[in-house]
XYZ file of N, CA and C in Angstrom:
348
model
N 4.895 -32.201 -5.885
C 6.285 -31.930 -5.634
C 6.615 -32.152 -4.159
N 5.395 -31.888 -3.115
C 6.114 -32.020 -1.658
C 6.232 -33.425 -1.305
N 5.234 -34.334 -2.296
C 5.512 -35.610 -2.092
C 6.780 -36.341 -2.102
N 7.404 -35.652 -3.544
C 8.713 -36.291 -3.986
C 9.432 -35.652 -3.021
N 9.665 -34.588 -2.730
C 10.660 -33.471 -1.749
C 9.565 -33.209 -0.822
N 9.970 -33.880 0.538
C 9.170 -33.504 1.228
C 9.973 -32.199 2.273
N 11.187 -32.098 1.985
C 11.648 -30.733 2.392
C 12.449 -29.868 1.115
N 11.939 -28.911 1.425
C 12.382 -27.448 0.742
C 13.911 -27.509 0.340
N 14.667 -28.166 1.368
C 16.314 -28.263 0.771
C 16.679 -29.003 0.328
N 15.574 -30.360 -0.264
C 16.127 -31.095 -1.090
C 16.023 -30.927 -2.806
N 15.248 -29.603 -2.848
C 15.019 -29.380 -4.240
C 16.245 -28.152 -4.367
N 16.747 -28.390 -5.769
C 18.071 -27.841 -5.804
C 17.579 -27.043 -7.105
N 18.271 -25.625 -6.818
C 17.882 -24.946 -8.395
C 19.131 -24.705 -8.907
N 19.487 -25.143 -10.151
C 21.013 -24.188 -10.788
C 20.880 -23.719 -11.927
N 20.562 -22.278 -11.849
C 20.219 -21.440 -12.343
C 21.571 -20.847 -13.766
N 22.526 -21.286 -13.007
C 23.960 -20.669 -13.667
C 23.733 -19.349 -13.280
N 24.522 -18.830 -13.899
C 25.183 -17.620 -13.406
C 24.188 -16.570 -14.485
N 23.249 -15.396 -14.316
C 22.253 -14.739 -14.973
C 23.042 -13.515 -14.908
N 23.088 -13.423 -16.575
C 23.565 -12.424 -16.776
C 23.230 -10.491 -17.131
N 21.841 -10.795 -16.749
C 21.134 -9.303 -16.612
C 20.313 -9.363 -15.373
N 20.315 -8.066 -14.702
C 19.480 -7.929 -13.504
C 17.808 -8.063 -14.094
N 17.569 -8.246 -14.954
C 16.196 -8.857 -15.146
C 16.154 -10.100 -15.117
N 17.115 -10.910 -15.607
C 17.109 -12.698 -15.465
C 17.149 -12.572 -13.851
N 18.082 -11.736 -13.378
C 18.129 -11.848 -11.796
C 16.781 -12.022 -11.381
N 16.419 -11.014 -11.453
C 14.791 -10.158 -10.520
C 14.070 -11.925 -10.867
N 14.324 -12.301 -12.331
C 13.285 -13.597 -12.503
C 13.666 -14.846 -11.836
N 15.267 -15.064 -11.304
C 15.687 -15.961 -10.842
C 15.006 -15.417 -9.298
N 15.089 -14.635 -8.680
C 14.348 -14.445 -7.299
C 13.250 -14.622 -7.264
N 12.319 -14.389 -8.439
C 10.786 -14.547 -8.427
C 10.732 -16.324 -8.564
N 11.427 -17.111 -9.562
C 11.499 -18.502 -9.026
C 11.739 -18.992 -7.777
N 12.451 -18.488 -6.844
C 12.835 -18.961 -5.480
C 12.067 -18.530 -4.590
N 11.044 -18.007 -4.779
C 9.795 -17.482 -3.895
C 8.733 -18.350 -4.714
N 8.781 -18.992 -5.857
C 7.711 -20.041 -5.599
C 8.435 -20.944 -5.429
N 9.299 -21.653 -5.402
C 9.743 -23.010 -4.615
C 9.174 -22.673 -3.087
N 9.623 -21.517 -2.733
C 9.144 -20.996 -1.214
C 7.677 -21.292 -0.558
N 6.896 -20.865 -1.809
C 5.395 -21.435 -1.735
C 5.146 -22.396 -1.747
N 5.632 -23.228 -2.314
C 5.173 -25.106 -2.455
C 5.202 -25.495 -1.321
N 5.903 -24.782 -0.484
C 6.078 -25.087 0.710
C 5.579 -24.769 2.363
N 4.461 -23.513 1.211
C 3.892 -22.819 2.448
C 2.983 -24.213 2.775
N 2.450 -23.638 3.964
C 0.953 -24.647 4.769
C -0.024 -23.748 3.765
N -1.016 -25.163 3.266
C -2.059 -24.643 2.440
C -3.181 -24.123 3.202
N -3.230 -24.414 4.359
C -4.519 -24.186 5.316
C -4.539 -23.054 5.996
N -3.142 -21.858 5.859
C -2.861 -20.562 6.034
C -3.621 -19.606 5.158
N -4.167 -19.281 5.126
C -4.811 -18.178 4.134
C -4.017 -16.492 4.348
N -2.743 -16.307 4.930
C -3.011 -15.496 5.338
C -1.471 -15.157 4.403
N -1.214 -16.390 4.017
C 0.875 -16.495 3.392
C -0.072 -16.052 2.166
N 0.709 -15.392 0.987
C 0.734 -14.494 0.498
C 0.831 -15.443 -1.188
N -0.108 -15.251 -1.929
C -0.254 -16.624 -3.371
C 0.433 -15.921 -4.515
N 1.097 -14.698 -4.679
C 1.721 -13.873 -5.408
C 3.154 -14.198 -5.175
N 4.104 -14.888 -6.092
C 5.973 -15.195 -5.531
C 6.031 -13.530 -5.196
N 5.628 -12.100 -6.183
C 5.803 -10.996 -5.428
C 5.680 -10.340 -4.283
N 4.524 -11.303 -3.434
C 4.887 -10.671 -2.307
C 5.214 -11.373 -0.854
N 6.010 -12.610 -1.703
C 6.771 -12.863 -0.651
C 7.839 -12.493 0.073
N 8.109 -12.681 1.311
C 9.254 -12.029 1.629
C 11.051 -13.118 1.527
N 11.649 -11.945 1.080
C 12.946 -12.773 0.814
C 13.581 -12.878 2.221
N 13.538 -14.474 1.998
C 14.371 -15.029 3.333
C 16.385 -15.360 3.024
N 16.735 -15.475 3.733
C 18.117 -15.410 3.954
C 18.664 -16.438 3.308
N 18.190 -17.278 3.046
C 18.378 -18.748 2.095
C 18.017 -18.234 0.953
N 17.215 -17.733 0.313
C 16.512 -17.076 -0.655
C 17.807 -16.288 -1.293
N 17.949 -15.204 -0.379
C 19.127 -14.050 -1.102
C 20.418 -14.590 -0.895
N 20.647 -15.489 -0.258
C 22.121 -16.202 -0.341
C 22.228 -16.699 -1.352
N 20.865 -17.240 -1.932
C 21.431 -18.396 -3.312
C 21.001 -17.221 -4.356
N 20.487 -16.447 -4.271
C 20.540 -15.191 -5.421
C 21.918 -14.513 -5.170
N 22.393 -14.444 -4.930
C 23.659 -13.849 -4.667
C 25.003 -15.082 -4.825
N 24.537 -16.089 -4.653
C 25.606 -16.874 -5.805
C 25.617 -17.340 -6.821
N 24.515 -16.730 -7.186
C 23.674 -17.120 -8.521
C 24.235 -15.703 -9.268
N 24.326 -14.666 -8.738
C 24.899 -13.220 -9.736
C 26.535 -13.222 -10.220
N 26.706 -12.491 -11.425
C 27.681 -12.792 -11.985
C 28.797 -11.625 -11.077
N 29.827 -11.768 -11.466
C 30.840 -11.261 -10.356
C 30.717 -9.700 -10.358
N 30.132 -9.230 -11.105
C 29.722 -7.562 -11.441
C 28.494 -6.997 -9.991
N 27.839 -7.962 -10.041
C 27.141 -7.622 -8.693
C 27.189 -8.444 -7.754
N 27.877 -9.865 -7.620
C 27.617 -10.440 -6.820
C 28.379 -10.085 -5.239
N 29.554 -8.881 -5.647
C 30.067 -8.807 -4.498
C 29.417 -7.386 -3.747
N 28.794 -6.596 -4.277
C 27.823 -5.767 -3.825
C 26.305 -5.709 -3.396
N 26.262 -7.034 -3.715
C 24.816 -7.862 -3.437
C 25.155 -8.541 -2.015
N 26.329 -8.838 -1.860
C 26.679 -9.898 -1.015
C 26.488 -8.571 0.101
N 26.810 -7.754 0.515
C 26.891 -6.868 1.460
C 25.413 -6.154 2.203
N 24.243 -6.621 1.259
C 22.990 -5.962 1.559
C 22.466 -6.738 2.997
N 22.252 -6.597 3.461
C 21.519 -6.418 4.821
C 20.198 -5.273 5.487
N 19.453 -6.427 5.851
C 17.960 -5.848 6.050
C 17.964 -5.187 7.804
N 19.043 -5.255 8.159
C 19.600 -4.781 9.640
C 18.732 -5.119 10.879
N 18.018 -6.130 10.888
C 16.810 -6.841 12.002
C 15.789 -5.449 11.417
N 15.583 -5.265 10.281
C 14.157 -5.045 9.715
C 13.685 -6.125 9.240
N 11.648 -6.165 9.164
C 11.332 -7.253 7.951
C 12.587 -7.469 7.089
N 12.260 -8.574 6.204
C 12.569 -8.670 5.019
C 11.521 -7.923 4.096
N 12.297 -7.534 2.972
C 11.491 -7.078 2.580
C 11.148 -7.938 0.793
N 9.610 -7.575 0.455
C 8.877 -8.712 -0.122
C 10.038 -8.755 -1.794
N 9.977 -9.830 -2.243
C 10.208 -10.142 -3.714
C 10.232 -8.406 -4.692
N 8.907 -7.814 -4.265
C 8.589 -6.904 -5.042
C 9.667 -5.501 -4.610
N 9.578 -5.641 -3.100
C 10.382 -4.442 -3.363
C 11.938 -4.632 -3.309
N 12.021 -5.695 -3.525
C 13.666 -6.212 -3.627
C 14.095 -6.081 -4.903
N 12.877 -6.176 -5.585
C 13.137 -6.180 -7.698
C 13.244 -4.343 -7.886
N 12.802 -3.638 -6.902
C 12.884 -2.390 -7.229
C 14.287 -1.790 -6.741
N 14.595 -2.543 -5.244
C 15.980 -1.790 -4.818
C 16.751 -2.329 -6.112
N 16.822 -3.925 -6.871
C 17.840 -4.423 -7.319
C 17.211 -3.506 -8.354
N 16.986 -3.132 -8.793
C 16.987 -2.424 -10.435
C 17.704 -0.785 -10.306
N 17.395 -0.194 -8.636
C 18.137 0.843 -8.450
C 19.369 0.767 -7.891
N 19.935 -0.700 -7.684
C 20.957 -0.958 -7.219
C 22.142 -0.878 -8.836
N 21.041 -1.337 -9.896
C 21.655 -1.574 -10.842
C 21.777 -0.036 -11.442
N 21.336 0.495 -11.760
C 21.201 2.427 -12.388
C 22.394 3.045 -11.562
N 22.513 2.693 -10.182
C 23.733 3.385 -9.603
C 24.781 2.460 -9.565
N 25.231 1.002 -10.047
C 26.582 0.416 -10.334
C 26.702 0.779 -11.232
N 26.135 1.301 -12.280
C 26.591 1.523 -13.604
C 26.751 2.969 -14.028
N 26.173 3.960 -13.125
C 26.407 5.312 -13.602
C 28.299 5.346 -14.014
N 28.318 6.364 -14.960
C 29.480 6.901 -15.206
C 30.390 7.813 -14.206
N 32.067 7.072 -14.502
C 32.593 7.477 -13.312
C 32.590 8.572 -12.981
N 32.999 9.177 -11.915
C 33.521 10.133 -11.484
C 31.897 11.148 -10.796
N 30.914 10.157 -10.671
C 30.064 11.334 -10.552
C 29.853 10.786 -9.406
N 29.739 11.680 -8.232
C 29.538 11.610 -6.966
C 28.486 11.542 -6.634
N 27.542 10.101 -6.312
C 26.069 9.711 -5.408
C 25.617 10.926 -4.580
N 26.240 10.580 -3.550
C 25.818 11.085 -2.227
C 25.996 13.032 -2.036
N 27.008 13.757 -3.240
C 26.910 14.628 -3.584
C 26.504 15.548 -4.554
N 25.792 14.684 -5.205
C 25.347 15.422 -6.619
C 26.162 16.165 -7.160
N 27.857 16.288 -7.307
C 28.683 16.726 -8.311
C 29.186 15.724 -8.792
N 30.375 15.758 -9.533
C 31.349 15.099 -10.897
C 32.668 15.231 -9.899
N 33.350 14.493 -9.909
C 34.744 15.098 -9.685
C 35.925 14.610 -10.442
């Protein structure tokens, strides 16, 4: 593949638009091995699991126009604030708790543990 594409932005993924945060989590785990094809093989040190790579900014931009309009505009707002990135794996865990709290039932207050 690096033969035919010898850079990373000429391979194009279109995923369409995934309509469960598990197709998600799997559409991110694809874009961390395109990521790999691309590592240097003579590194031993880059990481042979797409889980524990880290999601780069190209990475979560195109996962995030890849989500359907239910999360894509609350996805769009995440920021790693000049922390690491953090790896594939624990990005599948925030996005699955990202998903349990877009969907709780209204009126119940997060950050206060009442109903109102």
């Amino acid at each position: 593949m690096r033969e035919r594409y010898p850079f990373s932005e000429d391979v194009v993924c279109y995923p369409g638009k995934w309509t469960t945060m598990e197709r998600g989590i799997q559409y991110l785990r694809e874009l961390a091995v395109r990521e790999m094809v691309y590592y240097d093989p003579d590194n031993v040190q880059l990481p042979i699991d797409p889980d524990e790579v880290q999601c780069t900014r190209l990475m979560w931009r195109r996962f995030v126009k890849s989500a359907p309009l239910a999360y894509a505009n609350s996805l769009a707002v995440i920021d790693w604030k000049g922390e690491e990135a953090p790896t594939v794996d624990e990005a599948s865990v925030q996005l699955q708790q990202h998903e349990e709290n877009l969907f709780l039932p209204t009126g119940l207050c997060l950050s206060c543990g009442k109903t109102v």
